[in-house]
Coordinates of C-alpha atoms in Angstrom, one line a residue:
Chain A
M1158 CA -91.2 -48.2 45.2
K1159 CA -89.5 -51.2 46.7
S1160 CA -88.0 -52.3 43.4
T1161 CA -86.7 -48.8 42.6
K1162 CA -85.0 -48.8 45.9
R1163 CA -83.4 -52.2 45.1
M1164 CA -82.3 -51.0 41.7
L1165 CA -80.7 -48.0 43.3
A1166 CA -78.9 -50.2 45.8
A1167 CA -77.6 -52.5 43.1
A1168 CA -76.4 -49.5 41.1
I1169 CA -74.5 -48.0 44.0
L1170 CA -73.0 -51.4 44.8
A1171 CA -72.0 -51.9 41.1
V1172 CA -70.2 -48.6 41.0
A1173 CA -68.5 -49.3 44.4
A1174 CA -67.5 -52.8 43.2
V1175 CA -66.0 -51.5 40.0
I1176 CA -63.9 -49.0 41.9
Y1177 CA -63.0 -51.6 44.5
L1178 CA -61.9 -54.1 41.8
L1179 CA -60.1 -51.6 39.7
P1180 CA -56.6 -52.4 41.2
L1181 CA -57.0 -56.0 40.2
Y1182 CA -58.2 -55.1 36.8
W1183 CA -55.2 -52.7 36.4
M1184 CA -52.9 -55.5 37.5
I1185 CA -54.2 -58.1 35.0
T1186 CA -54.4 -55.7 32.0
G1187 CA -51.0 -54.3 32.9
S1188 CA -49.5 -57.7 32.7
F1189 CA -50.4 -57.7 29.0
K1190 CA -48.8 -54.4 28.3
I1191 CA -45.3 -53.8 26.9
Q1192 CA -43.0 -51.7 29.1
S1193 CA -43.5 -48.4 27.1
D1194 CA -47.3 -48.8 27.2
T1195 CA -47.3 -49.2 31.0
M1196 CA -45.9 -45.7 31.3
K1197 CA -48.2 -44.0 28.8
V1198 CA -50.1 -40.9 29.7
P1199 CA -53.1 -41.0 29.3
P1200 CA -53.0 -44.6 30.4
E1201 CA -54.6 -47.4 28.3
F1202 CA -57.6 -48.7 30.0
F1203 CA -57.6 -51.6 27.6
P1204 CA -54.2 -52.8 26.3
R1205 CA -54.1 -51.8 22.6
N1206 CA -51.1 -54.0 21.8
P1207 CA -51.6 -57.0 24.1
T1208 CA -48.5 -59.1 24.5
L1209 CA -47.5 -62.2 26.3
A1210 CA -43.9 -61.0 26.5
N1211 CA -44.1 -60.4 30.2
Y1212 CA -45.3 -63.9 31.0
R1213 CA -42.6 -65.3 28.7
A1214 CA -40.0 -63.4 30.6
L1215 CA -41.5 -64.3 33.9
L1216 CA -41.9 -68.0 33.3
F1217 CA -39.1 -68.9 30.9
G1218 CA -36.7 -66.0 31.3
G1219 CA -34.4 -67.6 33.8
M1220 CA -36.4 -66.5 36.8
P1221 CA -37.4 -69.5 38.9
A1222 CA -41.1 -68.6 38.9
F1223 CA -42.3 -72.1 38.7
R1224 CA -40.0 -73.0 41.6
W1225 CA -41.5 -70.1 43.6
L1226 CA -45.0 -71.4 42.8
F1227 CA -43.9 -74.9 43.9
N1228 CA -42.4 -73.6 47.2
S1229 CA -45.6 -71.6 47.9
I1230 CA -47.7 -74.7 47.3
V1231 CA -45.6 -77.0 49.4
I1232 CA -45.3 -74.6 52.3
S1233 CA -49.0 -73.6 52.3
A1234 CA -50.2 -77.2 51.9
A1235 CA -48.0 -78.4 54.7
I1236 CA -49.3 -75.6 57.0
A1237 CA -52.8 -76.5 56.0
F1238 CA -52.4 -80.2 56.6
G1239 CA -50.6 -79.7 59.9
S1240 CA -53.1 -77.2 61.1
V1241 CA -56.1 -79.4 60.3
V1242 CA -54.6 -82.3 62.2
T1243 CA -53.6 -80.4 65.3
S1244 CA -56.7 -78.2 65.3
A1245 CA -59.1 -81.2 64.9
M1246 CA -57.5 -83.1 67.8
A1247 CA -57.1 -80.1 70.1
G1248 CA -60.5 -78.6 69.3
Y1249 CA -62.2 -81.9 70.0
G1250 CA -60.1 -82.5 73.1
F1251 CA -61.0 -79.1 74.5
A1252 CA -64.7 -79.5 73.7
K1253 CA -65.3 -83.1 74.7
K1254 CA -62.7 -84.2 77.2
N1255 CA -62.4 -83.3 80.9
F1256 CA -59.0 -82.8 82.3
P1257 CA -57.4 -80.6 84.9
G1258 CA -56.2 -77.3 83.4
R1259 CA -58.6 -77.5 80.4
N1260 CA -60.0 -74.0 80.7
W1261 CA -56.9 -72.1 81.3
L1262 CA -54.9 -74.0 78.7
F1263 CA -57.6 -73.0 76.2
W1264 CA -57.7 -69.4 77.2
L1265 CA -53.9 -69.1 77.1
M1266 CA -54.0 -70.3 73.5
L1267 CA -56.8 -67.8 72.6
L1268 CA -55.0 -65.0 74.3
T1269 CA -52.0 -65.3 72.0
M1270 CA -54.2 -65.6 68.9
T1271 CA -54.3 -61.9 68.5
M1272 CA -50.7 -61.2 69.3
P1273 CA -48.6 -59.9 66.4
L1274 CA -45.9 -62.2 65.2
Q1275 CA -43.4 -59.4 65.6
I1276 CA -43.3 -59.9 69.4
R1277 CA -41.8 -63.3 69.1
L1278 CA -40.0 -62.7 65.9
I1279 CA -36.4 -62.4 67.2
P1280 CA -36.4 -65.5 69.4
L1281 CA -38.1 -67.5 66.6
F1282 CA -35.4 -66.3 64.3
S1283 CA -32.6 -67.4 66.6
M1284 CA -34.3 -70.7 67.1
V1285 CA -34.6 -71.3 63.4
R1286 CA -30.9 -70.5 63.0
Q1287 CA -30.0 -72.9 65.7
F1288 CA -32.0 -75.7 64.1
N1289 CA -30.3 -74.8 60.7
W1290 CA -33.8 -74.2 59.3
S1291 CA -32.9 -71.0 57.4
N1292 CA -33.9 -71.5 53.7
T1293 CA -35.8 -74.7 54.4
Y1294 CA -39.5 -75.6 54.3
M1295 CA -39.3 -76.6 57.9
G1296 CA -38.4 -73.1 58.9
A1297 CA -41.3 -71.6 57.0
V1298 CA -43.8 -74.2 58.1
F1299 CA -43.2 -75.1 61.7
P1300 CA -44.0 -71.8 63.5
H1301 CA -47.5 -72.0 61.9
L1302 CA -48.5 -75.5 62.8
A1303 CA -50.2 -74.7 66.0
Y1304 CA -53.2 -72.6 64.7
P1305 CA -55.2 -71.2 67.7
F1306 CA -57.9 -69.9 65.5
G1307 CA -58.4 -73.4 64.0
V1308 CA -58.5 -74.9 67.5
F1309 CA -61.1 -72.3 68.5
L1310 CA -63.2 -73.0 65.4
V1311 CA -63.1 -76.8 65.9
R1312 CA -63.9 -76.4 69.6
Q1313 CA -66.9 -74.3 68.8
F1314 CA -68.1 -76.7 66.2
S1315 CA -67.5 -79.8 68.3
H1316 CA -70.2 -78.6 70.7
T1317 CA -72.7 -79.6 68.1
I1318 CA -71.6 -83.3 68.3
P1319 CA -74.1 -85.0 70.7
N1320 CA -72.4 -86.7 73.7
D1321 CA -74.8 -89.6 73.4
L1322 CA -73.2 -90.5 70.1
L1323 CA -69.7 -90.6 71.7
D1324 CA -71.1 -92.6 74.7
A1325 CA -72.7 -95.1 72.3
A1326 CA -69.4 -95.6 70.5
R1327 CA -67.7 -96.2 73.9
V1328 CA -70.3 -98.7 74.9
D1329 CA -69.8 -100.5 71.6
G1330 CA -66.1 -100.8 72.6
A1331 CA -64.7 -98.3 70.1
S1332 CA -61.2 -97.0 71.0
E1333 CA -60.7 -93.3 71.7
I1334 CA -58.7 -93.0 68.5
G1335 CA -61.2 -95.0 66.5
T1336 CA -64.0 -92.9 67.8
F1337 CA -62.1 -89.8 66.8
T1338 CA -61.2 -90.8 63.3
S1339 CA -64.3 -92.6 62.3
I1340 CA -67.1 -90.7 64.1
V1341 CA -65.8 -87.3 65.1
M1342 CA -63.7 -86.3 62.1
P1343 CA -66.5 -86.8 59.5
L1344 CA -68.8 -84.7 61.6
L1345 CA -66.3 -81.9 61.9
K1346 CA -65.8 -81.7 58.1
P1347 CA -67.3 -78.2 57.6
A1348 CA -65.1 -76.8 60.3
L1349 CA -62.0 -78.7 59.1
A1350 CA -62.6 -77.4 55.6
A1351 CA -62.6 -73.8 56.9
V1352 CA -59.4 -74.5 58.9
A1353 CA -57.7 -76.0 55.9
I1354 CA -58.7 -73.0 53.7
F1355 CA -57.8 -70.3 56.1
S1356 CA -54.5 -71.8 57.2
F1357 CA -53.6 -72.4 53.5
I1358 CA -54.2 -68.8 52.7
Q1359 CA -52.4 -67.7 55.8
G1360 CA -49.4 -69.7 54.7
W1361 CA -49.6 -68.4 51.2
N1362 CA -49.8 -64.8 52.3
D1363 CA -47.3 -65.1 55.2
Y1364 CA -44.9 -62.5 53.9
M1365 CA -43.1 -61.2 56.9
W1366 CA -41.9 -64.5 58.4
Q1367 CA -40.9 -65.9 55.0
L1368 CA -39.0 -62.7 54.3
I1369 CA -36.9 -63.5 57.4
V1370 CA -36.4 -67.3 56.9
L1371 CA -36.2 -67.5 53.1
N1372 CA -33.7 -65.5 51.1
Q1373 CA -32.0 -67.8 48.6
N1374 CA -33.5 -67.2 45.2
R1375 CA -34.6 -70.8 44.7
M1376 CA -36.3 -71.0 48.1
L1377 CA -38.4 -67.9 47.7
T1378 CA -42.2 -68.2 47.6
L1379 CA -44.4 -66.3 45.1
P1380 CA -45.1 -63.3 47.3
L1381 CA -41.4 -62.9 48.1
G1382 CA -40.6 -63.3 44.4
V1383 CA -43.1 -60.6 43.4
A1384 CA -41.7 -58.3 46.1
K1385 CA -38.3 -58.9 44.5
L1386 CA -39.6 -58.0 41.1
V1387 CA -41.1 -54.8 42.5
T1388 CA -38.0 -53.7 44.5
S1389 CA -35.3 -54.8 42.0
A1390 CA -32.5 -52.3 42.2
S1391 CA -32.2 -51.9 38.4
G1392 CA -35.6 -50.0 38.4
Y1393 CA -38.5 -52.3 37.9
D1394 CA -40.2 -53.5 34.8
L1395 CA -43.9 -52.8 35.4
G1396 CA -45.3 -55.2 32.9
L1397 CA -43.2 -58.0 34.4
A1398 CA -44.1 -57.1 37.9
M1399 CA -47.8 -57.2 37.0
A1400 CA -47.3 -60.6 35.3
G1401 CA -45.7 -61.8 38.5
A1402 CA -48.5 -60.4 40.7
T1403 CA -51.2 -61.9 38.4
F1404 CA -49.3 -65.3 38.5
A1405 CA -49.3 -65.1 42.3
F1406 CA -52.9 -64.1 42.5
L1407 CA -54.3 -66.9 40.2
P1408 CA -53.9 -69.8 42.5
M1409 CA -55.7 -68.0 45.3
L1410 CA -58.5 -67.0 42.8
V1411 CA -58.9 -70.6 41.9
V1412 CA -59.1 -71.7 45.6
F1413 CA -61.6 -68.9 46.3
I1414 CA -63.9 -69.8 43.4
I1415 CA -63.9 -73.6 44.2
F1416 CA -64.3 -73.2 48.0
Q1417 CA -66.4 -70.0 48.2
R1418 CA -69.1 -71.6 50.3
Y1419 CA -66.5 -72.6 53.0
F1420 CA -65.1 -69.1 53.1
V1421 CA -68.5 -67.6 54.1
Q1422 CA -69.1 -70.4 56.6
G1423 CA -65.7 -70.2 58.1
I1424 CA -65.8 -66.4 58.6
T1425 CA -69.2 -66.5 60.3
M1426 CA -68.4 -69.6 62.3
G1427 CA -65.3 -67.9 63.8
A1428 CA -67.2 -64.8 64.8
V1429 CA -69.3 -63.9 67.8
K1430 CA -72.9 -64.6 66.9
G1431 CA -74.7 -61.4 66.1
Chain B
M326 CA -54.2 -87.5 95.5
P327 CA -57.4 -86.6 93.7
L328 CA -55.5 -84.3 91.3
I329 CA -53.3 -87.1 90.1
R330 CA -56.4 -89.3 89.7
S331 CA -58.2 -86.7 87.6
I332 CA -55.0 -86.2 85.5
V333 CA -54.8 -89.9 84.8
K334 CA -58.5 -90.0 84.1
G335 CA -58.1 -87.0 81.7
R336 CA -55.2 -88.5 79.9
W337 CA -57.1 -88.7 76.6
G338 CA -57.7 -85.0 76.8
Y339 CA -54.0 -84.4 77.0
F340 CA -53.4 -86.8 74.2
F341 CA -55.7 -84.9 71.9
I342 CA -54.5 -81.4 72.7
G343 CA -50.9 -82.7 72.9
P344 CA -49.7 -82.1 69.3
A345 CA -51.1 -78.6 69.1
Y346 CA -49.9 -77.7 72.6
V347 CA -46.4 -78.9 72.2
L348 CA -46.0 -76.9 69.0
F349 CA -47.7 -74.0 70.6
T350 CA -45.4 -74.1 73.6
I351 CA -42.2 -74.3 71.4
F352 CA -43.1 -71.8 68.7
T353 CA -45.3 -69.3 70.6
I354 CA -45.0 -69.4 74.4
Y355 CA -41.3 -69.9 74.6
P356 CA -40.4 -67.2 72.0
L357 CA -42.8 -64.8 73.7
F358 CA -41.1 -65.2 77.1
E359 CA -37.6 -65.2 75.5
G360 CA -38.6 -62.0 73.7
I361 CA -39.5 -60.3 76.9
R362 CA -36.2 -61.5 78.5
L363 CA -34.2 -60.3 75.6
S364 CA -35.7 -56.8 76.0
F365 CA -33.6 -56.5 79.1
Y366 CA -30.3 -57.2 77.3
D367 CA -28.1 -55.3 74.9
A368 CA -28.1 -58.1 72.3
G369 CA -26.8 -58.5 68.8
L370 CA -26.2 -61.6 66.7
K371 CA -23.6 -63.1 69.1
M372 CA -23.1 -61.0 72.2
R373 CA -25.6 -60.2 74.9
T374 CA -25.2 -58.0 78.0
W375 CA -27.7 -57.4 80.8
V376 CA -28.8 -53.8 80.8
G377 CA -32.0 -53.8 82.9
F378 CA -34.6 -51.3 81.9
E379 CA -32.1 -49.3 79.7
N380 CA -33.8 -50.3 76.4
Y381 CA -37.2 -49.2 77.7
A382 CA -35.7 -45.9 79.0
R383 CA -34.1 -45.3 75.6
L384 CA -37.5 -45.9 73.9
L385 CA -39.0 -43.1 76.0
T386 CA -36.6 -40.6 74.5
D387 CA -36.4 -42.1 71.0
S388 CA -38.4 -39.6 68.9
A389 CA -38.4 -42.0 65.9
F390 CA -40.1 -44.7 67.9
R391 CA -42.6 -42.2 69.4
R392 CA -43.4 -41.2 65.8
A393 CA -43.9 -44.9 64.9
F394 CA -46.2 -45.4 67.9
L395 CA -48.3 -42.3 67.0
N396 CA -48.3 -43.3 63.3
T397 CA -49.7 -46.8 64.3
L398 CA -52.5 -45.1 66.2
H399 CA -53.1 -42.8 63.3
F400 CA -53.5 -45.7 61.0
V401 CA -56.0 -47.3 63.3
V402 CA -58.0 -44.0 63.6
I403 CA -58.1 -43.6 59.8
I404 CA -58.6 -47.1 58.7
V405 CA -60.9 -48.8 61.2
P406 CA -63.8 -46.3 61.1
V407 CA -63.7 -46.2 57.3
I408 CA -63.8 -50.0 57.1
L409 CA -66.7 -50.1 59.6
V410 CA -68.8 -47.5 57.8
L411 CA -68.2 -48.8 54.3
S412 CA -68.6 -52.5 55.1
L413 CA -71.8 -51.8 57.1
L414 CA -73.2 -49.6 54.3
F415 CA -72.4 -52.2 51.6
A416 CA -73.7 -55.1 53.8
V417 CA -77.0 -53.3 54.3
L418 CA -77.3 -52.6 50.5
I419 CA -76.4 -56.2 49.6
F420 CA -78.8 -57.6 52.2
G421 CA -81.8 -56.1 50.4
L422 CA -81.0 -57.8 47.1
N423 CA -82.0 -61.2 45.8
Y424 CA -79.9 -64.3 46.4
V425 CA -77.9 -64.2 43.1
L426 CA -77.0 -60.5 43.4
Q427 CA -76.1 -61.1 47.0
S428 CA -73.6 -63.8 46.1
I429 CA -72.1 -61.8 43.3
F430 CA -71.5 -58.7 45.3
R431 CA -70.3 -60.6 48.4
A432 CA -67.7 -62.3 46.2
A433 CA -66.7 -59.1 44.4
F434 CA -65.9 -57.4 47.6
Y435 CA -64.2 -60.4 49.1
L436 CA -62.0 -61.0 46.1
P437 CA -59.1 -58.6 46.9
S438 CA -58.8 -60.1 50.4
V439 CA -57.7 -63.5 48.9
A440 CA -54.9 -61.8 47.0
S441 CA -51.6 -61.6 48.9
G442 CA -50.8 -58.1 50.2
V443 CA -47.7 -58.1 48.1
V444 CA -49.8 -58.6 44.9
L445 CA -51.9 -55.5 45.6
V446 CA -49.0 -53.5 46.8
A447 CA -47.3 -54.1 43.5
V448 CA -50.3 -52.6 41.7
W449 CA -50.7 -49.6 44.0
L450 CA -47.0 -48.8 43.6
W451 CA -47.8 -48.2 40.0
I452 CA -51.2 -46.5 40.6
Y453 CA -49.5 -44.0 42.9
N454 CA -46.6 -43.2 40.6
P455 CA -46.4 -39.4 40.3
T456 CA -45.7 -39.3 36.5
Y457 CA -47.5 -42.2 34.9
G458 CA -49.7 -43.5 37.7
L459 CA -53.4 -44.0 37.3
L460 CA -54.4 -41.9 40.3
N461 CA -52.7 -38.7 39.2
Y462 CA -54.2 -39.2 35.7
L463 CA -57.7 -39.4 37.2
T464 CA -57.3 -36.5 39.6
G465 CA -55.8 -34.5 36.7
L466 CA -59.0 -35.0 34.8
V467 CA -60.9 -32.9 37.4
G468 CA -58.1 -30.4 37.4
L469 CA -56.2 -31.3 40.6
P470 CA -52.4 -30.9 40.7
R471 CA -50.1 -33.9 40.5
I472 CA -49.1 -35.3 43.9
A473 CA -46.2 -37.5 44.8
W474 CA -48.6 -39.7 46.9
L475 CA -45.9 -41.8 48.6
G476 CA -43.1 -39.2 48.6
D477 CA -45.1 -36.4 50.3
A478 CA -45.1 -36.5 54.1
R479 CA -48.7 -35.2 54.2
W480 CA -50.1 -37.8 51.8
A481 CA -48.1 -41.0 52.5
L482 CA -50.0 -42.1 55.5
P483 CA -53.4 -41.6 54.0
A484 CA -52.2 -43.2 50.8
L485 CA -51.1 -46.4 52.7
S486 CA -54.4 -46.4 54.5
V487 CA -56.2 -46.5 51.2
V488 CA -54.2 -49.6 50.2
V489 CA -55.0 -51.4 53.5
I490 CA -58.7 -50.5 53.1
S491 CA -58.6 -51.8 49.5
W492 CA -58.3 -55.4 50.6
A493 CA -60.0 -55.3 54.0
L494 CA -63.7 -54.9 53.3
G495 CA -64.6 -58.5 52.4
R496 CA -64.6 -60.1 55.7
P497 CA -66.6 -57.4 57.6
I498 CA -69.2 -57.3 54.9
I499 CA -69.8 -61.1 55.2
L500 CA -70.0 -60.7 59.0
F501 CA -72.4 -57.9 58.8
I502 CA -74.6 -59.7 56.3
A503 CA -74.7 -62.7 58.7
G504 CA -75.6 -60.3 61.5
L505 CA -78.4 -58.8 59.5
N506 CA -79.7 -62.3 58.8
G507 CA -79.9 -62.9 62.5
I508 CA -82.3 -60.0 63.1
S509 CA -85.9 -61.3 63.0
R510 CA -88.3 -59.8 60.4
E511 CA -91.0 -59.4 63.1
V512 CA -89.1 -56.6 64.8
Y513 CA -89.2 -54.6 61.5
E514 CA -92.8 -55.4 60.9
A515 CA -93.8 -54.1 64.3
A516 CA -91.7 -50.9 63.7
M517 CA -93.4 -50.4 60.3
I518 CA -96.9 -50.7 61.9
D519 CA -95.8 -48.0 64.3
G520 CA -94.9 -45.9 61.3
A521 CA -91.1 -45.8 61.7
S522 CA -89.2 -44.7 58.6
S523 CA -86.4 -46.8 57.1
W524 CA -83.8 -44.5 58.6
Q525 CA -85.4 -44.7 62.1
Q526 CA -85.5 -48.5 61.7
F527 CA -81.9 -48.5 60.8
I528 CA -80.9 -46.3 63.8
R529 CA -83.2 -47.8 66.4
I530 CA -83.3 -51.5 65.4
T531 CA -80.5 -52.5 63.0
L532 CA -77.6 -50.7 64.6
P533 CA -78.3 -51.7 68.2
L534 CA -78.9 -55.4 67.3
L535 CA -75.7 -55.5 65.2
T536 CA -73.6 -54.3 68.2
P537 CA -71.9 -57.7 68.8
T538 CA -70.8 -57.9 65.2
T539 CA -69.7 -54.3 65.1
V540 CA -67.6 -54.8 68.2
F541 CA -66.1 -58.0 66.8
V542 CA -65.2 -56.2 63.5
L543 CA -63.8 -53.2 65.4
V544 CA -61.5 -55.4 67.5
T545 CA -60.3 -57.7 64.8
Q546 CA -59.7 -54.9 62.4
T547 CA -57.8 -52.9 65.0
I548 CA -55.5 -55.9 65.6
G549 CA -55.1 -56.3 61.8
V550 CA -54.0 -52.7 61.4
F551 CA -51.5 -53.1 64.2
Q552 CA -49.8 -55.8 62.2
T553 CA -49.7 -53.9 59.0
F554 CA -46.2 -54.5 57.5
V555 CA -46.1 -55.2 53.8
V556 CA -47.5 -51.9 52.7
V557 CA -44.9 -50.0 54.7
Q558 CA -42.0 -52.2 53.8
L559 CA -42.7 -52.2 50.0
L560 CA -44.3 -48.8 49.4
T561 CA -42.5 -46.3 51.7
R562 CA -40.0 -48.0 53.9
G563 CA -41.4 -45.9 56.7
G564 CA -40.6 -42.7 55.0
P565 CA -40.7 -39.9 53.9
A566 CA -39.0 -38.7 57.1
Y567 CA -40.6 -41.4 59.3
A568 CA -44.1 -40.3 58.1
T569 CA -45.2 -43.9 57.7
Q570 CA -43.0 -45.6 60.2
T571 CA -45.0 -48.1 62.4
I572 CA -44.2 -50.1 65.5
V573 CA -44.1 -53.3 63.5
Y574 CA -41.8 -51.9 60.8
S575 CA -39.5 -50.3 63.5
I576 CA -39.1 -53.8 65.1
Y577 CA -38.2 -55.3 61.7
V578 CA -35.7 -52.6 60.8
T579 CA -34.1 -52.4 64.2
A580 CA -33.7 -56.2 64.4
F581 CA -32.9 -57.3 60.9
Q582 CA -31.1 -54.3 59.5
F583 CA -29.5 -52.7 62.5
L584 CA -29.1 -56.0 64.3
Q585 CA -30.1 -54.4 67.7
F586 CA -32.0 -57.4 68.9
G587 CA -32.4 -56.3 72.5
Y588 CA -33.7 -52.9 71.6
A589 CA -36.1 -54.4 69.0
A590 CA -37.3 -56.8 71.6
A591 CA -38.2 -53.9 73.9
M592 CA -40.2 -52.4 71.1
G593 CA -41.9 -55.8 70.9
G594 CA -42.6 -55.4 74.7
V595 CA -44.5 -52.2 74.0
L596 CA -46.4 -53.9 71.2
L597 CA -47.2 -56.8 73.6
V598 CA -48.7 -54.5 76.2
V599 CA -50.8 -52.7 73.6
S600 CA -52.0 -55.7 71.7
G601 CA -52.3 -57.7 74.9
S602 CA -54.9 -55.2 76.2
I603 CA -56.8 -55.5 72.9
A604 CA -56.6 -59.2 73.1
L605 CA -57.9 -59.3 76.7
F606 CA -60.8 -57.1 75.6
Q607 CA -61.6 -59.4 72.7
L608 CA -61.4 -62.5 75.0
R609 CA -64.0 -61.0 77.3
L610 CA -66.3 -60.6 74.3
M611 CA -65.7 -64.2 73.2
R612 CA -66.1 -65.5 76.6
A613 CA -69.5 -63.7 77.0
D614 CA -70.6 -65.5 73.9
I615 CA -69.1 -68.9 74.3
E616 CA -70.1 -69.8 77.8
Y617 CA -73.8 -70.2 77.3

């Protein structure tokens, strides 16, 4: 009785998962189809004449796809690194230090966490123009370096660090900075891993801001490049667009497979306890 | 002065929050206030004239913006309940499985969330194509007529909603599974002794005890839907005939295509009020949880 129920559940989930993953399957198989096959009716569920032509066109056809990849990596990595440093320090400060204004400064930060970027879009845009940051990494990275969700996550996690430990370090004459780097940071590792991953993904998928700051072909990131393939005026080449989309998806797939554990941890850490 | 003394005493606190807070002030607080100020100006790339509440007055009579506002709510009303029901259903089903199957299904449903929105939008553009798209082929198999999913004002908004749902289930499923893990076995055992059916257990025990998770998912997903941009920009550009225009997309077009910065900032002001109320609501939830 119990096991038939389980099998039924697994069967329902399997069907749902197949439907849910169908777009990704369609994208990957589509990237191996030649242009005429992508428009076939009935469609080919498995490419009958698989070809690498789309990837050849994407990677070696004069499109700076590798440059786009490089830009995406640099921007996302810089955002992740900066977010980890600022979130680690601020989360620890908010959790373990006493200072006037601590509470309202923290809540002010949290309050803006949920606000859409579009509200501050125009002033940010003017600012970036004034700094001459259009089409630079700085312009794409800096607005993301204060990461309220990361601060929140680290603050929550810092509560698990026993005060006695910090007091003991102080008694032993450790400096504030020494305590932070050699005692606190290692203990915060799981939270910092989650901050690194989420801010990296946020940087990678930050389409709207990048759309506004970056418009020179060589400064585009992968999502912007893919969007360009999809919306190209000459009518778009489906196979090529799917190759671009797959190429943009692969790095995230790798990150996800390697760090899966931290994804689950980070998501549940950041939520209200159920 | 005791305040000064405690500020000096707390100097290391300011030191640690310093980097984050300086960046936060420059790139979040300042633009936020500047955006509000700008909404009282008639402003373009160079010039800027004070107009008081004129932009807001114009918004009230702007039927395209009213449409965008209602569309945004429409998106929330379609997308959020579907996400809630599906993710809860899948979470409950996954929860009953063994460890290996749990991990596989959890990963399978999370996978689309790690893909950039642009990536999935590129595929959906193909799937929705009226002549050679996969969807019309599949619906054709059961004898339904061809539909221009993105070109038909009746279908465009639901079609975009499906795209959003197609990458949004992963996170809520993980949250619900975590929530289910937090419910003690003993409660169910007691209910079984009292002869409660599985359905009764679900309604009387599981659902009420999952309320904090449900509310969290509800709020975060609502906020997420409010920020929906890429599907609109790449699939329909707000059309056909404003059928999929949203607040966020209106701001983008008004500012960066029509260069009416002041008017776009006023739209931002409306968005601020709406999302600010949601944020306050969420803050109250978090506060209830954090200050134990």
